[in-house]
XYZ file of C-alpha atoms in Angstrom:
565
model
C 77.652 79.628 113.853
C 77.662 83.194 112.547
C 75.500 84.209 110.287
C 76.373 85.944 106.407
C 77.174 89.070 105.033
C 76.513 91.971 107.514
C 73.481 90.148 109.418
C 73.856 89.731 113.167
C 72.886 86.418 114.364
C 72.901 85.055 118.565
C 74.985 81.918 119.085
C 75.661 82.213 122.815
C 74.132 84.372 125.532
C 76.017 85.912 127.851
C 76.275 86.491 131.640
C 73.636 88.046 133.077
C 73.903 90.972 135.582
C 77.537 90.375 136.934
C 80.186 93.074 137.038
C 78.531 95.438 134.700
C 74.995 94.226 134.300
C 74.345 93.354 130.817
C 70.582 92.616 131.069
C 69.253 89.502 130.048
C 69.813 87.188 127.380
C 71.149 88.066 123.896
C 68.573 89.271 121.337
C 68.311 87.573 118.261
C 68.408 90.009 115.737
C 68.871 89.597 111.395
C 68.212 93.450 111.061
C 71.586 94.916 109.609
C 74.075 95.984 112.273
C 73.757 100.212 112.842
C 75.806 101.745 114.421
C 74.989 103.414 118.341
C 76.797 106.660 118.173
C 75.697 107.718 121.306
C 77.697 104.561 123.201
C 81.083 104.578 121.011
C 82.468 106.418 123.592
C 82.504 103.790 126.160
C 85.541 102.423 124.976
C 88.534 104.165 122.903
C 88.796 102.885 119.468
C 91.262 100.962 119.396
C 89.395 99.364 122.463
C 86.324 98.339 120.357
C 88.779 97.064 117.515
C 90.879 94.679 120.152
C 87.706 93.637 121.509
C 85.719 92.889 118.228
C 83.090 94.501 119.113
C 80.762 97.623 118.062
C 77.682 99.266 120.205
C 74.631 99.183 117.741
C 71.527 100.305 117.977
C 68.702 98.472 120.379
C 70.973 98.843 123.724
C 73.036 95.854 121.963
C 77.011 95.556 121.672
C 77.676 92.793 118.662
C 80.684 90.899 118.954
C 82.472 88.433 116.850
C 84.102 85.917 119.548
C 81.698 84.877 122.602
C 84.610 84.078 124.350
C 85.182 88.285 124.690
C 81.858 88.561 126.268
C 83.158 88.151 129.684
C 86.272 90.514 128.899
C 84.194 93.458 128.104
C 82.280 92.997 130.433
C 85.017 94.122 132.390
C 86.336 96.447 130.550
C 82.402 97.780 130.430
C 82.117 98.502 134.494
C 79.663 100.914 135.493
C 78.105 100.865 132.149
C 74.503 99.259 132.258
C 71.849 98.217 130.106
C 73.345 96.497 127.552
C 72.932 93.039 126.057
C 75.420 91.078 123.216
C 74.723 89.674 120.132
C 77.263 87.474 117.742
C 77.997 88.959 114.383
C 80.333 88.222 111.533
C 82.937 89.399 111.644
C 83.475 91.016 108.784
C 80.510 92.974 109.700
C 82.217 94.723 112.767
C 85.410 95.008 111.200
C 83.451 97.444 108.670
C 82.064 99.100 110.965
C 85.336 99.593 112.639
C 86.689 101.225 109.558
C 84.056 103.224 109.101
C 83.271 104.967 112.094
C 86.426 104.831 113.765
C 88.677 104.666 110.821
C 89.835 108.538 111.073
C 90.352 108.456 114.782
C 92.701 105.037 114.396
C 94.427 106.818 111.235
C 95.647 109.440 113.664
C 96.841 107.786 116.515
C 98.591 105.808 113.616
C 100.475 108.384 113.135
C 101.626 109.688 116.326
C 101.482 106.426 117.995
C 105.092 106.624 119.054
C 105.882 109.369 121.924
C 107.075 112.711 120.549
C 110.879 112.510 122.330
C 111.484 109.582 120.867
C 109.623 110.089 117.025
C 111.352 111.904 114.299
C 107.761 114.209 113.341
C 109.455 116.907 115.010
C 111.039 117.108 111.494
C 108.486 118.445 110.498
C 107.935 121.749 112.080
C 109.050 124.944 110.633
C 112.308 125.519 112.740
C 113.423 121.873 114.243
C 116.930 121.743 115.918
C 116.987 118.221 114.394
C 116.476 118.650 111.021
C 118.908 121.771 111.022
C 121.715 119.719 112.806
C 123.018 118.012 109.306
C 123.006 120.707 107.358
C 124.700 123.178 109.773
C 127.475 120.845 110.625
C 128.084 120.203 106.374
C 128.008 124.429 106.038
C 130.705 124.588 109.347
C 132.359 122.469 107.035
C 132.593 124.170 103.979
C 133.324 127.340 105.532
C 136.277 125.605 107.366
C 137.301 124.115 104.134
C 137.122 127.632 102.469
C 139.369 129.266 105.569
C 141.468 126.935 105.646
C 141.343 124.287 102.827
C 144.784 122.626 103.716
C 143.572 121.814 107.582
C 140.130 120.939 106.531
C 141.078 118.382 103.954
C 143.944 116.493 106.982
C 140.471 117.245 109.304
C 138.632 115.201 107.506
C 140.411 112.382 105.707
C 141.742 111.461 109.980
C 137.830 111.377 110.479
C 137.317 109.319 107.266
C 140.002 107.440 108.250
C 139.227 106.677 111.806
C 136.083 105.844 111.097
C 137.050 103.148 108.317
C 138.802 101.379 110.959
C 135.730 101.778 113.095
C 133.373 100.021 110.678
C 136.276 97.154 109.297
C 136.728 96.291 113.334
C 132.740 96.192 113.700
C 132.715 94.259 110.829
C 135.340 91.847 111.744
C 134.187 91.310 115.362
C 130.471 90.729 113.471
C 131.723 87.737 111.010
C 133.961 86.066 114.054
C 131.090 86.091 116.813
C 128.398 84.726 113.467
C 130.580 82.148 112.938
C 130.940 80.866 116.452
C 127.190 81.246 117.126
C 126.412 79.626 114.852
C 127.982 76.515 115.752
C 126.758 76.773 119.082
C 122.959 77.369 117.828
C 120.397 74.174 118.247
C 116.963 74.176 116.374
C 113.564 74.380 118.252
C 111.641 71.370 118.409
C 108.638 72.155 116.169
C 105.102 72.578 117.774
C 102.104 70.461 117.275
C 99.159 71.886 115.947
C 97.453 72.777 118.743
C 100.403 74.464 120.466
C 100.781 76.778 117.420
C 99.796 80.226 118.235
C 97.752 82.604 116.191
C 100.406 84.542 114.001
C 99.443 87.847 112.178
C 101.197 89.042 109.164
C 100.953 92.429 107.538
C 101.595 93.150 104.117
C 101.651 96.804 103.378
C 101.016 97.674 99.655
C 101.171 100.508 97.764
C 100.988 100.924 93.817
C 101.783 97.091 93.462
C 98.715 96.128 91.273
C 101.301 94.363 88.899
C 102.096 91.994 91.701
C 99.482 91.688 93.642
C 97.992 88.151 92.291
C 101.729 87.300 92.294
C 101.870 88.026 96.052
C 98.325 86.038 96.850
C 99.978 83.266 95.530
C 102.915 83.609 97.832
C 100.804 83.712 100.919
C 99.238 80.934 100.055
C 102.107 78.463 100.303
C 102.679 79.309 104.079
C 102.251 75.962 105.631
C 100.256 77.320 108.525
C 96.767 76.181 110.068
C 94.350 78.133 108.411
C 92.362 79.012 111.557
C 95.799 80.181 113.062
C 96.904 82.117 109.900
C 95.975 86.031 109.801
C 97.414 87.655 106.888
C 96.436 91.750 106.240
C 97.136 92.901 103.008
C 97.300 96.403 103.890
C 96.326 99.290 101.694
C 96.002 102.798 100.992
C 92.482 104.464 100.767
C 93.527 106.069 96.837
C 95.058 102.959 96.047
C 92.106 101.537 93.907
C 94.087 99.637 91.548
C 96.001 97.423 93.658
C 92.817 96.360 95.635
C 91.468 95.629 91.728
C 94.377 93.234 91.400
C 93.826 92.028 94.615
C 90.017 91.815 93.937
C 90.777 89.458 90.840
C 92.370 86.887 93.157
C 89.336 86.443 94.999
C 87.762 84.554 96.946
C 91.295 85.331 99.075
C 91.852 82.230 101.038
C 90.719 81.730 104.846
C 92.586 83.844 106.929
C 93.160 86.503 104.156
C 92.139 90.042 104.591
C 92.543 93.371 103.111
C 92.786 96.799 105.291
C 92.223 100.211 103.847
C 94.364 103.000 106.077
C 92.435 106.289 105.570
C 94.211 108.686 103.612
C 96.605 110.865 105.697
C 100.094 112.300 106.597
C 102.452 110.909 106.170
C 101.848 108.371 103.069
C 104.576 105.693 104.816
C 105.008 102.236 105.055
C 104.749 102.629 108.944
C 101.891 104.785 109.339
C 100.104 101.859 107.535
C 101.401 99.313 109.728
C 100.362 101.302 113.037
C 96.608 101.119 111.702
C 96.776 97.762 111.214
C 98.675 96.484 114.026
C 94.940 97.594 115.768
C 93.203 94.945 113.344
C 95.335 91.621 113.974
C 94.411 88.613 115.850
C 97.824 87.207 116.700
C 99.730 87.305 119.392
C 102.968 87.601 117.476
C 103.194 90.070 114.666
C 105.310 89.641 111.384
C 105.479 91.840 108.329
C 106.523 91.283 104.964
C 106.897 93.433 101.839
C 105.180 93.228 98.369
C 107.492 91.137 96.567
C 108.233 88.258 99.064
C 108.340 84.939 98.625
C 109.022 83.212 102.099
C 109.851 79.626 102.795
C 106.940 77.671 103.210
C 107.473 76.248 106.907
C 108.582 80.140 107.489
C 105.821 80.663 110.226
C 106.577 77.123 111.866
C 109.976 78.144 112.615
C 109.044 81.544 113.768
C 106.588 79.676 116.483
C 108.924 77.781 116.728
C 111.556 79.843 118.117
C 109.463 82.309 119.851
C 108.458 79.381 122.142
C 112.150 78.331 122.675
C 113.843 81.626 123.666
C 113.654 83.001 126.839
C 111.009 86.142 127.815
C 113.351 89.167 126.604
C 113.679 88.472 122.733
C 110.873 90.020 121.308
C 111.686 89.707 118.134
C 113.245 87.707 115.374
C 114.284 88.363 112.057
C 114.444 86.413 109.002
C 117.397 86.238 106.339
C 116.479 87.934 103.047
C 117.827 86.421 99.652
C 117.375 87.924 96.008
C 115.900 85.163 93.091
C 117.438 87.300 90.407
C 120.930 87.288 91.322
C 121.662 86.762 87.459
C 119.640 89.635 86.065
C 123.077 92.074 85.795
C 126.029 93.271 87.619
C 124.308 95.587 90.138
C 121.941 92.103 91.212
C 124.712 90.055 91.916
C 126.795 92.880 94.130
C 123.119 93.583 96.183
C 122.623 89.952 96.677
C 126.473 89.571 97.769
C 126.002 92.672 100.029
C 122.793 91.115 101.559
C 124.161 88.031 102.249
C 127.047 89.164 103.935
C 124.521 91.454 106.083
C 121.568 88.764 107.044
C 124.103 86.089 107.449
C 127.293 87.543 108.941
C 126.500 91.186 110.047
C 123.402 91.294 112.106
C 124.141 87.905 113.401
C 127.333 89.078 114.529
C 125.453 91.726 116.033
C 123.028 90.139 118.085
C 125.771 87.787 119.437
C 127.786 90.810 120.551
C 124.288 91.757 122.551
C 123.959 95.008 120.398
C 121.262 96.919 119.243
C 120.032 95.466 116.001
C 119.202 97.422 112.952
C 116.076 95.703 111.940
C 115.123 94.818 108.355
C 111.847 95.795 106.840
C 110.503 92.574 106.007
C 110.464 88.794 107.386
C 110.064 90.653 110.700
C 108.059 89.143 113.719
C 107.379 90.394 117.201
C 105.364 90.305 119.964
C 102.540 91.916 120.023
C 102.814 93.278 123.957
C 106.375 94.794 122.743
C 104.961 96.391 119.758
C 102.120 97.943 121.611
C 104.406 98.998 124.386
C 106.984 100.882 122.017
C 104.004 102.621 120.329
C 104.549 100.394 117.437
C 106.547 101.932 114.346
C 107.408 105.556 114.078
C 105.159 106.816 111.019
C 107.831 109.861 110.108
C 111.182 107.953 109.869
C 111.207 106.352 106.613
C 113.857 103.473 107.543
C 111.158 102.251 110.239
C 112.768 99.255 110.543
C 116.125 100.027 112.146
C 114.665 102.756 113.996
C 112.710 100.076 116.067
C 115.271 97.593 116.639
C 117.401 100.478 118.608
C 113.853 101.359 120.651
C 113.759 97.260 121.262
C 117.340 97.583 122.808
C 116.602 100.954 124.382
C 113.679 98.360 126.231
C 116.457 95.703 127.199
C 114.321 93.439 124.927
C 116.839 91.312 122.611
C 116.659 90.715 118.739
C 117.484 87.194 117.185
C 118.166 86.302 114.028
C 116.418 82.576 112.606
C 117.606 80.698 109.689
C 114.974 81.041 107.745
C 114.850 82.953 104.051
C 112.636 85.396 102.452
C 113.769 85.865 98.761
C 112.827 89.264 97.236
C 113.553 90.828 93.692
C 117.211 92.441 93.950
C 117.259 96.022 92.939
C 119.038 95.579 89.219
C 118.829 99.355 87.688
C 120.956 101.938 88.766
C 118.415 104.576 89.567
C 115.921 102.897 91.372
C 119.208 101.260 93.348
C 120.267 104.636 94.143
C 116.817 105.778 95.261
C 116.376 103.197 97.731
C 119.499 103.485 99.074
C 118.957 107.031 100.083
C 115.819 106.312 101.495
C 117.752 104.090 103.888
C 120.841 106.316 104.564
C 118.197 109.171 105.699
C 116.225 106.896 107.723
C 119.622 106.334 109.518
C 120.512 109.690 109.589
C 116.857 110.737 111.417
C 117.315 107.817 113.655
C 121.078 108.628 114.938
C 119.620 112.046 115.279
C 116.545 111.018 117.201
C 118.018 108.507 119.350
C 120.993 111.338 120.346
C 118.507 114.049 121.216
C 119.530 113.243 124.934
C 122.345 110.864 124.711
C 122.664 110.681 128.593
C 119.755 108.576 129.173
C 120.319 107.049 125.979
C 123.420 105.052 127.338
C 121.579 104.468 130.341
C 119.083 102.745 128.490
C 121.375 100.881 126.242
C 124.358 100.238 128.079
C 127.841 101.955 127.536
C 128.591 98.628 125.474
C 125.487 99.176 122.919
C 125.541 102.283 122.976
C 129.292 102.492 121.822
C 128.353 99.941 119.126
C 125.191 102.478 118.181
C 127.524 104.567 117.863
C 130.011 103.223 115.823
C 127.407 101.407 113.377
C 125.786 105.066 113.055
C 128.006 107.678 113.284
C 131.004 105.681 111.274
C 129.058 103.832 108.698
C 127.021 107.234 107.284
C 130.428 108.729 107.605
C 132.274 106.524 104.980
C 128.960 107.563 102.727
C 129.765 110.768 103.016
C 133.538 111.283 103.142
C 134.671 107.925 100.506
C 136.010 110.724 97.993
C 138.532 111.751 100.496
C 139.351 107.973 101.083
C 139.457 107.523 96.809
C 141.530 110.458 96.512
C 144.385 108.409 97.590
C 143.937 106.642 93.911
C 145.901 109.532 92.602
C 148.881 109.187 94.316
C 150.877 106.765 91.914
C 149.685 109.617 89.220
C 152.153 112.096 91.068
C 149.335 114.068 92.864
C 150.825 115.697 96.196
C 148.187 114.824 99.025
C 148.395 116.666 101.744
C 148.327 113.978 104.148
C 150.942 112.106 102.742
C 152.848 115.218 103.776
C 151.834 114.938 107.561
C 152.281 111.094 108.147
C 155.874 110.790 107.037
C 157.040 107.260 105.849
C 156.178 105.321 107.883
C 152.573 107.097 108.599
C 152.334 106.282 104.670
C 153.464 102.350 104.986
C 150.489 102.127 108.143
C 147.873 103.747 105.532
C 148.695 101.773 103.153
C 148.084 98.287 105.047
C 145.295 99.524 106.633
C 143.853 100.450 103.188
C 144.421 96.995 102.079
C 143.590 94.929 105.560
C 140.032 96.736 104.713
C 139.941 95.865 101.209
C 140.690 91.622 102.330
C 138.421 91.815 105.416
C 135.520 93.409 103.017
C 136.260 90.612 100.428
C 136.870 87.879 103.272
C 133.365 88.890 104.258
C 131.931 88.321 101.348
C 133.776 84.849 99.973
C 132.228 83.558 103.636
C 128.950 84.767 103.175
C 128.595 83.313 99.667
C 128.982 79.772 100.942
C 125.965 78.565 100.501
C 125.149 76.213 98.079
C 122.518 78.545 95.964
C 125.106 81.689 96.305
C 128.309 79.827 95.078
C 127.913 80.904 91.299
C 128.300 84.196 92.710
C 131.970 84.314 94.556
C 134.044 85.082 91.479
C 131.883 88.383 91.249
C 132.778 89.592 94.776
C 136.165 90.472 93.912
C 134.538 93.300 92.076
C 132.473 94.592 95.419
C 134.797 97.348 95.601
C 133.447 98.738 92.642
C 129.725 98.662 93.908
C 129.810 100.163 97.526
C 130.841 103.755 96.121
C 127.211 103.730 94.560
C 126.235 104.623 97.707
C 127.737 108.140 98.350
C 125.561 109.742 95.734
C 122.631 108.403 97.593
C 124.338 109.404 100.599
C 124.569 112.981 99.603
C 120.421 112.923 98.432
C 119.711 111.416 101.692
C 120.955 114.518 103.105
C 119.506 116.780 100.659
C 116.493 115.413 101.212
C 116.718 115.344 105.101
C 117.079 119.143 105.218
C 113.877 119.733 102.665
C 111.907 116.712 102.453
C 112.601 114.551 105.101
C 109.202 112.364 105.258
C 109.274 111.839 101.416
C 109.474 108.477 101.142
C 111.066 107.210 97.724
C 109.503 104.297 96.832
C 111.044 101.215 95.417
C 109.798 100.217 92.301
C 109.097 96.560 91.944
C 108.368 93.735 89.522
C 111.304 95.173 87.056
C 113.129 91.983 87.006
C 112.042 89.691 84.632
C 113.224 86.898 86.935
C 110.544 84.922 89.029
C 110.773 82.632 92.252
């Protein structure tokens, strides 16, 4: 067995001479593991890391799983003289950090190629990050020529669009519904079928929770020897490995990773350092405050095993436990239900592109490490890789099985959030469109007509909903100057259509709040209408923040609710 702490014991010896020639039995060695400087660049870092292994000194390479020996042996051709040891491996892994923990910090960051990232925001003059802002100054200097034209200009747009999203939405809920009765559950594995499944848990300033969260991970019903979960942190982030610390000994299987500090400070950068670190062939993430179903991991093995070689990734439903905190909690839980259970659903039935969620996320590992992983500069990671998923062919699923999370109740922090989000899909439309020619080869001209309707329509309505609300003052005797245009009957169409949007929107909702658990919760959807316009204030920071800050990355505040799981 291996030995303790950072003491390198011999369990197995491995081939002798072979492909590369490693000389001889192992050495037996309980001398600390040192590091061979000289040899580290054998391999690339992230080589040594997927290999579990570290050159010390002695002409030895220790290694954590004999069953690599043969593997890097290979991967070792032409390079002689060297014998293995076993180590712990906790011993390697610090060594990994520690000597290679700067180079694997900055291919975190640029892991994904440069045409396809948005850190070309980030240079002084960027075509991309000027494209928002130059189209809203063409439009205030239209308005100002020629206010009349400008305001019919863009309430058609506004309009347009809002039948854009209501059909997207309506096809969505119809194509759910009818998958869903067409959709058969895996048969569970057995034990020794399960694979080894890796979970990342990226943390940042969450000391309050942190014991909270332990807890969480600990009622995954997963084999322990099969279970790798990577609490993920940042280098200055002291206090929430203290919290962390106080629910030691973690469990077996339980981990912590410290990213180096860096540029960007994002959820993704994080993620792209550890992604180097996990075991598992399948790769899930969740956020701080989750509090997954227990057989969660079951079903994901589940399903992975089940579907055929193109999906590459599923994701999980998310569901708020403090619905009942206030107003603002019940609309975000109605909105999410309507989105994990009818909208991306619908989406993935329709075969397009999937705007991922940020948590109860799992995919492959080959796909991840094929894409480059997450883009560390776009701050609504998530969706961003769900369209480079489709751009692959590779297909997204959706699995019913529920995460719940703590519902943003306080306007504020609900408005912050929310422009994180609408900038992250205003970098990714942008990104994604730098040459939209191969784009819809890629996609298809199906997906890429639903990218961009889901894109270009839905950060529209953000944008342009005071146009749409101006209509309110009509039965005040305001003259609009659309009304003017459209005639009578133009007027009697706008009007139905206004309303048709209105029922689908509250149809939508009344279906998605079916469920036994979200019943309490229907009479509140009627008032929906009066939530969604929270979101073009957040809309407008989003793009505020996209022309001057558009890696700042506005962090959601948790444990606020007083509710618990």
């Amino acid at each position: 067995m291996f030995g303790n702490g950072h003491k390198a014991t011999v369990d197995t010896a491995p081939p002798a001479g072979g492909l590369n020639g490693p000389t001889g039995p192992a050495l037996t060695s309980d001398a600390p593991l040192t590091i061979d400087p000289d040899r580290t660049d054998w391999l690339l870092p992230q080589d040594w890391v997927r290999f579990g292994a570290v050159p010390v000194q002695g002409g030895l390479i220790a290694l954590s799983d004999p069953e690599m020996i043969t593997r890097l042996a290979v991967a070792l051709t032409g390079k002689r003289g060297w014998r293995a040891i076993l180590a712990v491996p906790t011993a390697i892994e610090a060594l990994h950090h520690q000597h290679f923990g700067a180079a694997l910090a900055r291919r975190a960051e640029t892991r994904v190629p440069l045409w396809l990232s948005s850190r070309g925001f980030g240079q002084r003059i960027s075509r991309d990050r000027l494209q928002m802002p130059l189209l809203t100054l063409s439009g205030i200097m239209f308005s100002v020529a020629a206010p009349s034209k400008a305001a019919v200009a863009l309430t058609a747009w506004c309009i347009f669009t809002l039948l854009c999203v209501t059909l997207l939405k309506l096809s969505c809920v119809t194509a759910s519904l009818i998958s869903r009765r067409k959709t058969v559950q895996p048969t569970p594995l057995a034990e020794d079928e399960l694979p080894i499944l890796s979970i990342m848990v990226p943390l940042h300033r969450e000391a309050q929770i942190a014991e909270r969260l332990v807890r969480r991970m600990t009622r995954l019903d997963y084999p322990a020897d099969k279970r790798d979960i990577l609490f993920v942190t940042e280098e200055n982030d002291t206090k929430t490995r203290e919290a962390l610390d106080r629910a030691q000994p973690l469990p077996e299987g339980f981990r912590i990773i410290v990213v180096p500090d860096g540029h960007p400070k994002t959820k993704p950068r994080a993620l792209n350092y550890a992604l180097d670190f996990c075991r598992g062939s399948i790769v899930g993430v969740y956020d701080a405050e989750d509090a997954p179903e227990a057989d969660q991991l079951r079903k994901v093995a589940a399903a992975f095993a089940a579907a055929p070689p193109e999906v590459v990734c599923l994701q999980g439903r998310l569901d708020y436990y403090n619905p009942r905190d206030n107003w603002l909690s019940r609309c975000f839980t109605t909105e999410y239900a309507a989105w994990f259970r009818l909208i991306l659903p619908g989406l993935s039935a329709l075969r397009l592109a999937v705007p991922l969620g940020g948590t109860t996320l799992f995919v492959r590992r080959h796909a991840l490490e094929e894409l480059g992983a997450w883009d560390a500069h776009n701050v609504t990671e998530d969706a961003d890789l769900g369209i480079r998923l489709a751009r692959r062919g590779w297909r997204t699923e959706l699995i019913p099985t529920t995460t719940m999370e703590e519902a943003n109740c306080r306007t504020w922090p609900w408005i912050k959030q929310r422009s994180r989000w609408i900038k992250g899909y205003m970098v990714t439309y942008l990104v994604h469109m730098r040459n939209p020619f191969r784009l819809v080869r890629e996609l298809g001209l199906w997906q890429f007509i639903g990218f961009q309707v889901f894109f270009v329509a839905s950060i529209s309505q953000f944008l342009l909903a005071p146009l749409i609300w101006s209509f309110w003052l009509l039965p005040f005797g305001v003259n609009h100057p659309v009304i003017g245009i459209l005639g009578h009957e133009g007027t009697i169409a706008l009007i139905v259509l206004f309303l048709t949007c209105e029922v689908v929107n509250l149809l939508t909702s009344f279906v998605a709040l079916t469920g036994q658990h979200l019943r309490h919760l229907v009479p509140w959807a009627i008032f929906m209408p009066l939530y969604f316009p929270l979101a073009t204030p957040a809309a407008f920071k989003a793009a505020y923040e996209l022309a001057l800050r558009p890696f700042y990355w506005d962090k959601t505040a948790h444990g606020i609710s007083g509710s618990e799981d």
